[in-house]
Structure formats: structure tokens, C-alpha cells
Amino acid sequence: AQSVTQLDSQVPVFEEAPVELRCNYSSSVSVYLFWYVQYPNQGLQLLLKYLSGSTLVKGINGFEAEFNKSQTSFHLRKPSVHISDTAEYFCAVSTQGGSEKLVFGKGTKLTVNP
Amino acid sequence: DAGVIQSPRHEVTEMGQEVTLRCKPISGHNSLFWYRQTMMRGLELLIYFNNNVPIDDSGMPEDRFSAKMPNASFSTLKIQPSEPRDSAVYFCASRAGRNTGELFFGEGSRLTVL
């Protein structure tokens, strides 16, 4: 079965600083990878996804993520964060050709301070 | 489109009472997922349906939980009897196509069992 580990439960940063949110996954088969964002009192929204092809994936709101198969990682980055990026970020994995369920990590709370 | 619609948004009940949560997926989506979110356990997949058929209910905590999808536009998650440890935010999500696609989440139903 697949699993996801988000190494940091909380990440505080200052506005306009770069940020990296870390995600590692475990699976015995090839995977699809996703990052979702959750703003307070809302459901989750898709930021970006990796299905195949280029390992660098660009998403909404200036976020990008890089798939690294050898390190089984899919870290999320943004070169300059805004106050409005304060939210919880979830990494998720599903397996290619297998179960269609999407398994989420426990989330990383990003707080952007002025 | 109206998005995924969940009701009620908030429910406060007493231990032992029956709770029914409702979900209307996005029209045309053929997969529906129920997740539970808590601080301790993060986002847990409870059950998912493809074309109204339950595919994987291995995440349902115990017999007190049941879920149905009588047609393509409606699903319920029932807890009977409810217990304080069931307090959580319950999310419904729907998706078109297979596991490469985006999950669209409702705003969640916050359940408090006293």
C-alpha cells in the first residue's frame, strides 16, 4: 500500500521569503503525485499534480514541485511567498494502474508572517 | 457548476444519537470519496464509490459507520450510534474519470459529539 510522509507539521516564514514543503512517498509501484491546499474552514483545492513526463511541475499561485524518483520525493516550492499563502498543504499519492484511492499526508501548516 | 455540496455544515449532537451527513457530487463525476479529518490522524479515506458502487470501505472505522450512494447525485454517511471520538470534519469529494484526475472537495461537515 502507498503512504505519504510530510516531514514538517509547521513551517513559519516571512513574507517574500522562499519556502520548501517536503513530501516523501512510499509505494511498490509507479505513482501519481499531488499537492492540495486547504484554507481555513474550506475544503481542499488542487495546486498541482505529477502524472508523467517532466519532473518539474508548475501549479497555481506560483507554486512548483519536483518529482525525484530515486529519493521518492515530491517537494513543493515557491520562490517568494505572500501573506495569502498561509494555509495547510497536503501531499497525496495514488498508484498507477491500481487502486483509485488517493492517500494524503498529514499536512504542513504554512504560516507567512509580515 | 455549484461544486460539491455537503450538509449540514455543522452538527452538534449527543453521544448515542444517529448522525447523517449528506453529499451532492458535481454532475457528471463518477467517483465519490468520503474523508475524515482530525488533528491527530489527518485526512483519512473512509470509503469511495465508482459509478455508485462501493469499491473500498476498508477505512470505515467500525460497524457504526455506513455509507450509501443510491444514485449518481447523492450520497450519505451515517453514524449510529455516535461517540465523542467521532468528532471530526467529514469531507466529501468527487472526481471525473480515473485516478489521474483532480478531486473536488466540498466545504466539509464539522461534527461534534458531546
JSON list of N, CA, C and O in Angstrom, two decimals, chain A residues 24-80:
[
{"chain": "A", "resi": 24, "resn": "ASN", "atom": "N", "xyz": [7.67, 12.97, 1.12]},
{"chain": "A", "resi": 24, "resn": "ASN", "atom": "CA", "xyz": [8.23, 11.71, 0.66]},
{"chain": "A", "resi": 24, "resn": "ASN", "atom": "C", "xyz": [7.11, 10.67, 0.60]},
{"chain": "A", "resi": 24, "resn": "ASN", "atom": "O", "xyz": [6.20, 10.70, 1.41]},
{"chain": "A", "resi": 25, "resn": "TYR", "atom": "N", "xyz": [7.22, 9.78, -0.35]},
{"chain": "A", "resi": 25, "resn": "TYR", "atom": "CA", "xyz": [6.17, 8.77, -0.50]},
{"chain": "A", "resi": 25, "resn": "TYR", "atom": "C", "xyz": [6.80, 7.38, -0.50]},
{"chain": "A", "resi": 25, "resn": "TYR", "atom": "O", "xyz": [8.00, 7.21, -0.70]},
{"chain": "A", "resi": 26, "resn": "SER", "atom": "N", "xyz": [5.94, 6.41, -0.29]},
{"chain": "A", "resi": 26, "resn": "SER", "atom": "CA", "xyz": [6.36, 5.02, -0.33]},
{"chain": "A", "resi": 26, "resn": "SER", "atom": "C", "xyz": [5.34, 4.24, -1.16]},
{"chain": "A", "resi": 26, "resn": "SER", "atom": "O", "xyz": [4.13, 4.34, -0.92]},
{"chain": "A", "resi": 27, "resn": "SER", "atom": "N", "xyz": [5.86, 3.50, -2.16]},
{"chain": "A", "resi": 27, "resn": "SER", "atom": "CA", "xyz": [4.98, 2.69, -2.98]},
{"chain": "A", "resi": 27, "resn": "SER", "atom": "C", "xyz": [5.81, 1.65, -3.71]},
{"chain": "A", "resi": 27, "resn": "SER", "atom": "O", "xyz": [6.93, 1.93, -4.11]},
{"chain": "A", "resi": 28, "resn": "SER", "atom": "N", "xyz": [5.25, 0.48, -3.91]},
{"chain": "A", "resi": 28, "resn": "SER", "atom": "CA", "xyz": [5.95, -0.58, -4.63]},
{"chain": "A", "resi": 28, "resn": "SER", "atom": "C", "xyz": [5.73, -0.49, -6.14]},
{"chain": "A", "resi": 28, "resn": "SER", "atom": "O", "xyz": [6.37, -1.22, -6.90]},
{"chain": "A", "resi": 29, "resn": "VAL", "atom": "N", "xyz": [4.85, 0.41, -6.56]},
{"chain": "A", "resi": 29, "resn": "VAL", "atom": "CA", "xyz": [4.57, 0.59, -7.99]},
{"chain": "A", "resi": 29, "resn": "VAL", "atom": "C", "xyz": [4.66, 2.08, -8.33]},
{"chain": "A", "resi": 29, "resn": "VAL", "atom": "O", "xyz": [4.80, 2.93, -7.44]},
{"chain": "A", "resi": 30, "resn": "SER", "atom": "N", "xyz": [4.58, 2.36, -9.62]},
{"chain": "A", "resi": 30, "resn": "SER", "atom": "CA", "xyz": [4.65, 3.76, -10.05]},
{"chain": "A", "resi": 30, "resn": "SER", "atom": "C", "xyz": [3.45, 4.53, -9.53]},
{"chain": "A", "resi": 30, "resn": "SER", "atom": "O", "xyz": [2.37, 3.98, -9.33]},
{"chain": "A", "resi": 31, "resn": "VAL", "atom": "N", "xyz": [3.68, 5.82, -9.34]},
{"chain": "A", "resi": 31, "resn": "VAL", "atom": "CA", "xyz": [2.66, 6.63, -8.66]},
{"chain": "A", "resi": 31, "resn": "VAL", "atom": "C", "xyz": [2.31, 7.90, -9.44]},
{"chain": "A", "resi": 31, "resn": "VAL", "atom": "O", "xyz": [3.04, 8.32, -10.34]},
{"chain": "A", "resi": 32, "resn": "TYR", "atom": "N", "xyz": [1.16, 8.46, -9.08]},
{"chain": "A", "resi": 32, "resn": "TYR", "atom": "CA", "xyz": [0.80, 9.81, -9.44]},
{"chain": "A", "resi": 32, "resn": "TYR", "atom": "C", "xyz": [0.89, 10.63, -8.14]},
{"chain": "A", "resi": 32, "resn": "TYR", "atom": "O", "xyz": [0.51, 10.13, -7.07]},
{"chain": "A", "resi": 33, "resn": "LEU", "atom": "N", "xyz": [1.35, 11.87, -8.23]},
{"chain": "A", "resi": 33, "resn": "LEU", "atom": "CA", "xyz": [1.55, 12.69, -7.04]},
{"chain": "A", "resi": 33, "resn": "LEU", "atom": "C", "xyz": [0.83, 14.03, -7.16]},
{"chain": "A", "resi": 33, "resn": "LEU", "atom": "O", "xyz": [0.75, 14.60, -8.25]},
{"chain": "A", "resi": 34, "resn": "PHE", "atom": "N", "xyz": [0.35, 14.50, -6.03]},
{"chain": "A", "resi": 34, "resn": "PHE", "atom": "CA", "xyz": [-0.49, 15.70, -6.00]},
{"chain": "A", "resi": 34, "resn": "PHE", "atom": "C", "xyz": [-0.12, 16.56, -4.79]},
{"chain": "A", "resi": 34, "resn": "PHE", "atom": "O", "xyz": [0.31, 16.06, -3.76]},
{"chain": "A", "resi": 35, "resn": "TRP", "atom": "N", "xyz": [-0.31, 17.87, -4.94]},
{"chain": "A", "resi": 35, "resn": "TRP", "atom": "CA", "xyz": [-0.32, 18.78, -3.81]},
{"chain": "A", "resi": 35, "resn": "TRP", "atom": "C", "xyz": [-1.66, 19.51, -3.79]},
{"chain": "A", "resi": 35, "resn": "TRP", "atom": "O", "xyz": [-2.11, 20.04, -4.83]},
{"chain": "A", "resi": 36, "resn": "TYR", "atom": "N", "xyz": [-2.28, 19.51, -2.60]},
{"chain": "A", "resi": 36, "resn": "TYR", "atom": "CA", "xyz": [-3.52, 20.23, -2.39]},
{"chain": "A", "resi": 36, "resn": "TYR", "atom": "C", "xyz": [-3.30, 21.29, -1.31]},
{"chain": "A", "resi": 36, "resn": "TYR", "atom": "O", "xyz": [-2.45, 21.14, -0.44]},
{"chain": "A", "resi": 37, "resn": "VAL", "atom": "N", "xyz": [-4.12, 22.35, -1.35]},
{"chain": "A", "resi": 37, "resn": "VAL", "atom": "CA", "xyz": [-4.06, 23.40, -0.35]},
{"chain": "A", "resi": 37, "resn": "VAL", "atom": "C", "xyz": [-5.43, 23.53, 0.31]},
{"chain": "A", "resi": 37, "resn": "VAL", "atom": "O", "xyz": [-6.46, 23.37, -0.35]},
{"chain": "A", "resi": 38, "resn": "GLN", "atom": "N", "xyz": [-5.40, 23.77, 1.63]},
{"chain": "A", "resi": 38, "resn": "GLN", "atom": "CA", "xyz": [-6.65, 23.97, 2.38]},
{"chain": "A", "resi": 38, "resn": "GLN", "atom": "C", "xyz": [-6.57, 25.29, 3.13]},
{"chain": "A", "resi": 38, "resn": "GLN", "atom": "O", "xyz": [-5.75, 25.44, 4.03]},
{"chain": "A", "resi": 39, "resn": "TYR", "atom": "N", "xyz": [-7.44, 26.21, 2.77]},
{"chain": "A", "resi": 39, "resn": "TYR", "atom": "CA", "xyz": [-7.57, 27.47, 3.51]},
{"chain": "A", "resi": 39, "resn": "TYR", "atom": "C", "xyz": [-8.53, 27.24, 4.67]},
{"chain": "A", "resi": 39, "resn": "TYR", "atom": "O", "xyz": [-9.36, 26.32, 4.63]},
{"chain": "A", "resi": 40, "resn": "PRO", "atom": "N", "xyz": [-8.46, 28.07, 5.71]},
{"chain": "A", "resi": 40, "resn": "PRO", "atom": "CA", "xyz": [-9.29, 27.85, 6.91]},
{"chain": "A", "resi": 40, "resn": "PRO", "atom": "C", "xyz": [-10.77, 27.68, 6.58]},
{"chain": "A", "resi": 40, "resn": "PRO", "atom": "O", "xyz": [-11.33, 28.43, 5.79]},
{"chain": "A", "resi": 41, "resn": "ASN", "atom": "N", "xyz": [-11.35, 26.65, 7.19]},
{"chain": "A", "resi": 41, "resn": "ASN", "atom": "CA", "xyz": [-12.79, 26.37, 7.07]},
{"chain": "A", "resi": 41, "resn": "ASN", "atom": "C", "xyz": [-13.23, 26.09, 5.64]},
{"chain": "A", "resi": 41, "resn": "ASN", "atom": "O", "xyz": [-14.38, 26.36, 5.27]},
{"chain": "A", "resi": 42, "resn": "GLN", "atom": "N", "xyz": [-12.32, 25.58, 4.84]},
{"chain": "A", "resi": 42, "resn": "GLN", "atom": "CA", "xyz": [-12.67, 25.23, 3.47]},
{"chain": "A", "resi": 42, "resn": "GLN", "atom": "C", "xyz": [-12.23, 23.81, 3.15]},
{"chain": "A", "resi": 42, "resn": "GLN", "atom": "O", "xyz": [-11.48, 23.19, 3.91]},
{"chain": "A", "resi": 43, "resn": "GLY", "atom": "N", "xyz": [-12.71, 23.30, 2.02]},
{"chain": "A", "resi": 43, "resn": "GLY", "atom": "CA", "xyz": [-12.22, 22.03, 1.53]},
{"chain": "A", "resi": 43, "resn": "GLY", "atom": "C", "xyz": [-10.87, 22.20, 0.85]},
{"chain": "A", "resi": 43, "resn": "GLY", "atom": "O", "xyz": [-10.32, 23.29, 0.79]},
{"chain": "A", "resi": 44, "resn": "LEU", "atom": "N", "xyz": [-10.33, 21.10, 0.35]},
{"chain": "A", "resi": 44, "resn": "LEU", "atom": "CA", "xyz": [-9.02, 21.14, -0.30]},
{"chain": "A", "resi": 44, "resn": "LEU", "atom": "C", "xyz": [-9.16, 21.51, -1.78]},
{"chain": "A", "resi": 44, "resn": "LEU", "atom": "O", "xyz": [-10.16, 21.17, -2.42]},
{"chain": "A", "resi": 45, "resn": "GLN", "atom": "N", "xyz": [-8.13, 22.18, -2.29]},
{"chain": "A", "resi": 45, "resn": "GLN", "atom": "CA", "xyz": [-8.09, 22.54, -3.71]},
{"chain": "A", "resi": 45, "resn": "GLN", "atom": "C", "xyz": [-6.77, 22.06, -4.30]},
{"chain": "A", "resi": 45, "resn": "GLN", "atom": "O", "xyz": [-5.74, 22.13, -3.64]},
{"chain": "A", "resi": 46, "resn": "LEU", "atom": "N", "xyz": [-6.81, 21.62, -5.54]},
{"chain": "A", "resi": 46, "resn": "LEU", "atom": "CA", "xyz": [-5.61, 21.13, -6.20]},
{"chain": "A", "resi": 46, "resn": "LEU", "atom": "C", "xyz": [-4.66, 22.28, -6.54]},
{"chain": "A", "resi": 46, "resn": "LEU", "atom": "O", "xyz": [-5.06, 23.27, -7.15]},
{"chain": "A", "resi": 47, "resn": "LEU", "atom": "N", "xyz": [-3.39, 22.11, -6.16]},
{"chain": "A", "resi": 47, "resn": "LEU", "atom": "CA", "xyz": [-2.34, 23.06, -6.53]},
{"chain": "A", "resi": 47, "resn": "LEU", "atom": "C", "xyz": [-1.64, 22.63, -7.81]},
{"chain": "A", "resi": 47, "resn": "LEU", "atom": "O", "xyz": [-1.41, 23.43, -8.71]},
{"chain": "A", "resi": 48, "resn": "LEU", "atom": "N", "xyz": [-1.24, 21.36, -7.84]},
{"chain": "A", "resi": 48, "resn": "LEU", "atom": "CA", "xyz": [-0.53, 20.82, -8.99]},
{"chain": "A", "resi": 48, "resn": "LEU", "atom": "C", "xyz": [-0.50, 19.30, -8.88]},
{"chain": "A", "resi": 48, "resn": "LEU", "atom": "O", "xyz": [-0.81, 18.73, -7.82]},
{"chain": "A", "resi": 49, "resn": "LYS", "atom": "N", "xyz": [-0.11, 18.66, -10.00]},
{"chain": "A", "resi": 49, "resn": "LYS", "atom": "CA", "xyz": [-0.02, 17.21, -9.99]},
{"chain": "A", "resi": 49, "resn": "LYS", "atom": "C", "xyz": [1.07, 16.75, -10.94]},
{"chain": "A", "resi": 49, "resn": "LYS", "atom": "O", "xyz": [1.38, 17.43, -11.94]},
{"chain": "A", "resi": 50, "resn": "TYR", "atom": "N", "xyz": [1.67, 15.61, -10.61]},
{"chain": "A", "resi": 50, "resn": "TYR", "atom": "CA", "xyz": [2.64, 14.96, -11.49]},
{"chain": "A", "resi": 50, "resn": "TYR", "atom": "C", "xyz": [2.04, 13.63, -11.93]},
{"chain": "A", "resi": 50, "resn": "TYR", "atom": "O", "xyz": [1.70, 12.77, -11.11]},
{"chain": "A", "resi": 51, "resn": "LEU", "atom": "N", "xyz": [1.94, 13.48, -13.25]},
{"chain": "A", "resi": 51, "resn": "LEU", "atom": "CA", "xyz": [1.45, 12.21, -13.80]},
{"chain": "A", "resi": 51, "resn": "LEU", "atom": "C", "xyz": [2.56, 11.48, -14.54]},
{"chain": "A", "resi": 51, "resn": "LEU", "atom": "O", "xyz": [2.75, 10.28, -14.37]},
{"chain": "A", "resi": 52, "resn": "SER", "atom": "N", "xyz": [3.29, 12.20, -15.39]},
{"chain": "A", "resi": 52, "resn": "SER", "atom": "CA", "xyz": [4.39, 11.63, -16.16]},
{"chain": "A", "resi": 52, "resn": "SER", "atom": "C", "xyz": [5.13, 12.78, -16.83]},
{"chain": "A", "resi": 52, "resn": "SER", "atom": "O", "xyz": [4.72, 13.94, -16.73]},
{"chain": "A", "resi": 53, "resn": "GLY", "atom": "N", "xyz": [6.24, 12.45, -17.51]},
{"chain": "A", "resi": 53, "resn": "GLY", "atom": "CA", "xyz": [6.94, 13.47, -18.28]},
{"chain": "A", "resi": 53, "resn": "GLY", "atom": "C", "xyz": [7.90, 14.28, -17.44]},
{"chain": "A", "resi": 53, "resn": "GLY", "atom": "O", "xyz": [8.57, 13.75, -16.55]},
{"chain": "A", "resi": 54, "resn": "SER", "atom": "N", "xyz": [7.94, 15.57, -17.68]},
{"chain": "A", "resi": 54, "resn": "SER", "atom": "CA", "xyz": [8.87, 16.46, -16.99]},
{"chain": "A", "resi": 54, "resn": "SER", "atom": "C", "xyz": [8.71, 16.35, -15.48]},
{"chain": "A", "resi": 54, "resn": "SER", "atom": "O", "xyz": [7.59, 16.37, -14.96]},
{"chain": "A", "resi": 55, "resn": "THR", "atom": "N", "xyz": [9.84, 16.25, -14.79]},
{"chain": "A", "resi": 55, "resn": "THR", "atom": "CA", "xyz": [9.77, 16.05, -13.34]},
{"chain": "A", "resi": 55, "resn": "THR", "atom": "C", "xyz": [9.48, 17.35, -12.60]},
{"chain": "A", "resi": 55, "resn": "THR", "atom": "O", "xyz": [9.18, 17.33, -11.42]},
{"chain": "A", "resi": 56, "resn": "LEU", "atom": "N", "xyz": [9.60, 18.48, -13.28]},
{"chain": "A", "resi": 56, "resn": "LEU", "atom": "CA", "xyz": [9.28, 19.77, -12.66]},
{"chain": "A", "resi": 56, "resn": "LEU", "atom": "C", "xyz": [7.87, 20.16, -13.09]},
{"chain": "A", "resi": 56, "resn": "LEU", "atom": "O", "xyz": [7.59, 20.33, -14.28]},
{"chain": "A", "resi": 57, "resn": "VAL", "atom": "N", "xyz": [7.03, 20.32, -12.11]},
{"chain": "A", "resi": 57, "resn": "VAL", "atom": "CA", "xyz": [5.62, 20.60, -12.38]},
{"chain": "A", "resi": 57, "resn": "VAL", "atom": "C", "xyz": [5.27, 21.98, -11.84]},
{"chain": "A", "resi": 57, "resn": "VAL", "atom": "O", "xyz": [5.58, 22.29, -10.69]},
{"chain": "A", "resi": 58, "resn": "LYS", "atom": "N", "xyz": [4.61, 22.77, -12.65]},
{"chain": "A", "resi": 58, "resn": "LYS", "atom": "CA", "xyz": [4.19, 24.10, -12.20]},
{"chain": "A", "resi": 58, "resn": "LYS", "atom": "C", "xyz": [2.70, 24.10, -11.92]},
{"chain": "A", "resi": 58, "resn": "LYS", "atom": "O", "xyz": [1.91, 23.48, -12.64]},
{"chain": "A", "resi": 59, "resn": "GLY", "atom": "N", "xyz": [2.33, 24.80, -10.85]},
{"chain": "A", "resi": 59, "resn": "GLY", "atom": "CA", "xyz": [0.93, 24.84, -10.47]},
{"chain": "A", "resi": 59, "resn": "GLY", "atom": "C", "xyz": [0.41, 26.26, -10.36]},
{"chain": "A", "resi": 59, "resn": "GLY", "atom": "O", "xyz": [1.01, 27.19, -10.87]},
{"chain": "A", "resi": 60, "resn": "ILE", "atom": "N", "xyz": [-0.70, 26.38, -9.65]},
{"chain": "A", "resi": 60, "resn": "ILE", "atom": "CA", "xyz": [-1.31, 27.69, -9.50]},
{"chain": "A", "resi": 60, "resn": "ILE", "atom": "C", "xyz": [-0.60, 28.50, -8.41]},
{"chain": "A", "resi": 60, "resn": "ILE", "atom": "O", "xyz": [0.15, 27.94, -7.60]},
{"chain": "A", "resi": 61, "resn": "ASN", "atom": "N", "xyz": [-0.83, 29.80, -8.43]},
{"chain": "A", "resi": 61, "resn": "ASN", "atom": "CA", "xyz": [-0.31, 30.70, -7.39]},
{"chain": "A", "resi": 61, "resn": "ASN", "atom": "C", "xyz": [1.22, 30.70, -7.28]},
{"chain": "A", "resi": 61, "resn": "ASN", "atom": "O", "xyz": [1.76, 31.00, -6.22]},
{"chain": "A", "resi": 62, "resn": "GLY", "atom": "N", "xyz": [1.91, 30.36, -8.38]},
{"chain": "A", "resi": 62, "resn": "GLY", "atom": "CA", "xyz": [3.36, 30.44, -8.39]},
{"chain": "A", "resi": 62, "resn": "GLY", "atom": "C", "xyz": [4.08, 29.26, -7.74]},
{"chain": "A", "resi": 62, "resn": "GLY", "atom": "O", "xyz": [5.30, 29.28, -7.58]},
{"chain": "A", "resi": 63, "resn": "PHE", "atom": "N", "xyz": [3.37, 28.23, -7.36]},
{"chain": "A", "resi": 63, "resn": "PHE", "atom": "CA", "xyz": [3.98, 27.05, -6.75]},
{"chain": "A", "resi": 63, "resn": "PHE", "atom": "C", "xyz": [4.51, 26.10, -7.83]},
{"chain": "A", "resi": 63, "resn": "PHE", "atom": "O", "xyz": [3.96, 26.03, -8.93]},
{"chain": "A", "resi": 64, "resn": "GLU", "atom": "N", "xyz": [5.54, 25.35, -7.47]},
{"chain": "A", "resi": 64, "resn": "GLU", "atom": "CA", "xyz": [6.06, 24.30, -8.33]},
{"chain": "A", "resi": 64, "resn": "GLU", "atom": "C", "xyz": [6.55, 23.15, -7.46]},
{"chain": "A", "resi": 64, "resn": "GLU", "atom": "O", "xyz": [6.78, 23.32, -6.26]},
{"chain": "A", "resi": 65, "resn": "ALA", "atom": "N", "xyz": [6.66, 21.97, -8.07]},
{"chain": "A", "resi": 65, "resn": "ALA", "atom": "CA", "xyz": [7.14, 20.81, -7.32]},
{"chain": "A", "resi": 65, "resn": "ALA", "atom": "C", "xyz": [8.00, 19.98, -8.25]},
{"chain": "A", "resi": 65, "resn": "ALA", "atom": "O", "xyz": [7.81, 19.97, -9.47]},
{"chain": "A", "resi": 66, "resn": "GLU", "atom": "N", "xyz": [8.95, 19.27, -7.66]},
{"chain": "A", "resi": 66, "resn": "GLU", "atom": "CA", "xyz": [9.84, 18.43, -8.45]},
{"chain": "A", "resi": 66, "resn": "GLU", "atom": "C", "xyz": [9.74, 16.99, -7.99]},
{"chain": "A", "resi": 66, "resn": "GLU", "atom": "O", "xyz": [9.90, 16.68, -6.81]},
{"chain": "A", "resi": 67, "resn": "PHE", "atom": "N", "xyz": [9.47, 16.12, -8.93]},
{"chain": "A", "resi": 67, "resn": "PHE", "atom": "CA", "xyz": [9.40, 14.68, -8.67]},
{"chain": "A", "resi": 67, "resn": "PHE", "atom": "C", "xyz": [10.82, 14.11, -8.75]},
{"chain": "A", "resi": 67, "resn": "PHE", "atom": "O", "xyz": [11.52, 14.28, -9.75]},
{"chain": "A", "resi": 68, "resn": "ASN", "atom": "N", "xyz": [11.23, 13.41, -7.70]},
{"chain": "A", "resi": 68, "resn": "ASN", "atom": "CA", "xyz": [12.53, 12.76, -7.66]},
{"chain": "A", "resi": 68, "resn": "ASN", "atom": "C", "xyz": [12.30, 11.29, -7.34]},
{"chain": "A", "resi": 68, "resn": "ASN", "atom": "O", "xyz": [12.06, 10.92, -6.19]},
{"chain": "A", "resi": 69, "resn": "LYS", "atom": "N", "xyz": [12.39, 10.46, -8.38]},
{"chain": "A", "resi": 69, "resn": "LYS", "atom": "CA", "xyz": [12.05, 9.05, -8.21]},
{"chain": "A", "resi": 69, "resn": "LYS", "atom": "C", "xyz": [13.07, 8.33, -7.33]},
{"chain": "A", "resi": 69, "resn": "LYS", "atom": "O", "xyz": [12.71, 7.50, -6.49]},
{"chain": "A", "resi": 70, "resn": "SER", "atom": "N", "xyz": [14.33, 8.66, -7.47]},
{"chain": "A", "resi": 70, "resn": "SER", "atom": "CA", "xyz": [15.36, 7.96, -6.70]},
{"chain": "A", "resi": 70, "resn": "SER", "atom": "C", "xyz": [15.26, 8.27, -5.21]},
{"chain": "A", "resi": 70, "resn": "SER", "atom": "O", "xyz": [15.56, 7.41, -4.37]},
{"chain": "A", "resi": 71, "resn": "GLN", "atom": "N", "xyz": [14.80, 9.48, -4.88]},
{"chain": "A", "resi": 71, "resn": "GLN", "atom": "CA", "xyz": [14.64, 9.84, -3.48]},
{"chain": "A", "resi": 71, "resn": "GLN", "atom": "C", "xyz": [13.18, 9.72, -3.02]},
{"chain": "A", "resi": 71, "resn": "GLN", "atom": "O", "xyz": [12.88, 10.06, -1.88]},
{"chain": "A", "resi": 72, "resn": "THR", "atom": "N", "xyz": [12.34, 9.25, -3.88]},
{"chain": "A", "resi": 72, "resn": "THR", "atom": "CA", "xyz": [10.89, 9.12, -3.61]},
{"chain": "A", "resi": 72, "resn": "THR", "atom": "C", "xyz": [10.35, 10.38, -2.94]},
{"chain": "A", "resi": 72, "resn": "THR", "atom": "O", "xyz": [9.70, 10.32, -1.89]},
{"chain": "A", "resi": 73, "resn": "SER", "atom": "N", "xyz": [10.63, 11.51, -3.59]},
{"chain": "A", "resi": 73, "resn": "SER", "atom": "CA", "xyz": [10.20, 12.78, -3.01]},
{"chain": "A", "resi": 73, "resn": "SER", "atom": "C", "xyz": [9.43, 13.60, -4.03]},
{"chain": "A", "resi": 73, "resn": "SER", "atom": "O", "xyz": [9.55, 13.40, -5.24]},
{"chain": "A", "resi": 74, "resn": "PHE", "atom": "N", "xyz": [8.66, 14.53, -3.49]},
{"chain": "A", "resi": 74, "resn": "PHE", "atom": "CA", "xyz": [7.87, 15.43, -4.33]},
{"chain": "A", "resi": 74, "resn": "PHE", "atom": "C", "xyz": [7.71, 16.73, -3.54]},
{"chain": "A", "resi": 74, "resn": "PHE", "atom": "O", "xyz": [6.64, 17.05, -3.05]},
{"chain": "A", "resi": 75, "resn": "HIS", "atom": "N", "xyz": [8.80, 17.48, -3.41]},
{"chain": "A", "resi": 75, "resn": "HIS", "atom": "CA", "xyz": [8.80, 18.69, -2.58]},
{"chain": "A", "resi": 75, "resn": "HIS", "atom": "C", "xyz": [8.15, 19.86, -3.31]},
{"chain": "A", "resi": 75, "resn": "HIS", "atom": "O", "xyz": [8.35, 20.05, -4.51]},
{"chain": "A", "resi": 76, "resn": "LEU", "atom": "N", "xyz": [7.45, 20.66, -2.55]},
{"chain": "A", "resi": 76, "resn": "LEU", "atom": "CA", "xyz": [6.73, 21.83, -3.08]},
{"chain": "A", "resi": 76, "resn": "LEU", "atom": "C", "xyz": [7.56, 23.09, -2.78]},
{"chain": "A", "resi": 76, "resn": "LEU", "atom": "O", "xyz": [8.05, 23.25, -1.66]},
{"chain": "A", "resi": 77, "resn": "ARG", "atom": "N", "xyz": [7.65, 23.99, -3.75]},
{"chain": "A", "resi": 77, "resn": "ARG", "atom": "CA", "xyz": [8.46, 25.20, -3.57]},
{"chain": "A", "resi": 77, "resn": "ARG", "atom": "C", "xyz": [7.73, 26.43, -4.10]},
{"chain": "A", "resi": 77, "resn": "ARG", "atom": "O", "xyz": [6.90, 26.33, -5.02]},
{"chain": "A", "resi": 78, "resn": "LYS", "atom": "N", "xyz": [8.11, 27.56, -3.50]},
{"chain": "A", "resi": 78, "resn": "LYS", "atom": "CA", "xyz": [7.68, 28.84, -4.04]},
{"chain": "A", "resi": 78, "resn": "LYS", "atom": "C", "xyz": [8.79, 29.84, -3.76]},
{"chain": "A", "resi": 78, "resn": "LYS", "atom": "O", "xyz": [9.28, 29.91, -2.62]},
{"chain": "A", "resi": 79, "resn": "PRO", "atom": "N", "xyz": [9.25, 30.59, -4.76]},
{"chain": "A", "resi": 79, "resn": "PRO", "atom": "CA", "xyz": [10.41, 31.46, -4.57]},
{"chain": "A", "resi": 79, "resn": "PRO", "atom": "C", "xyz": [10.15, 32.67, -3.67]},
{"chain": "A", "resi": 79, "resn": "PRO", "atom": "O", "xyz": [11.06, 33.19, -3.04]},
{"chain": "A", "resi": 80, "resn": "SER", "atom": "N", "xyz": [8.88, 33.11, -3.58]},
{"chain": "A", "resi": 80, "resn": "SER", "atom": "CA", "xyz": [8.57, 34.29, -2.79]},
{"chain": "A", "resi": 80, "resn": "SER", "atom": "C", "xyz": [7.12, 34.19, -2.32]},
{"chain": "A", "resi": 80, "resn": "SER", "atom": "O", "xyz": [6.19, 34.25, -3.14]}
]
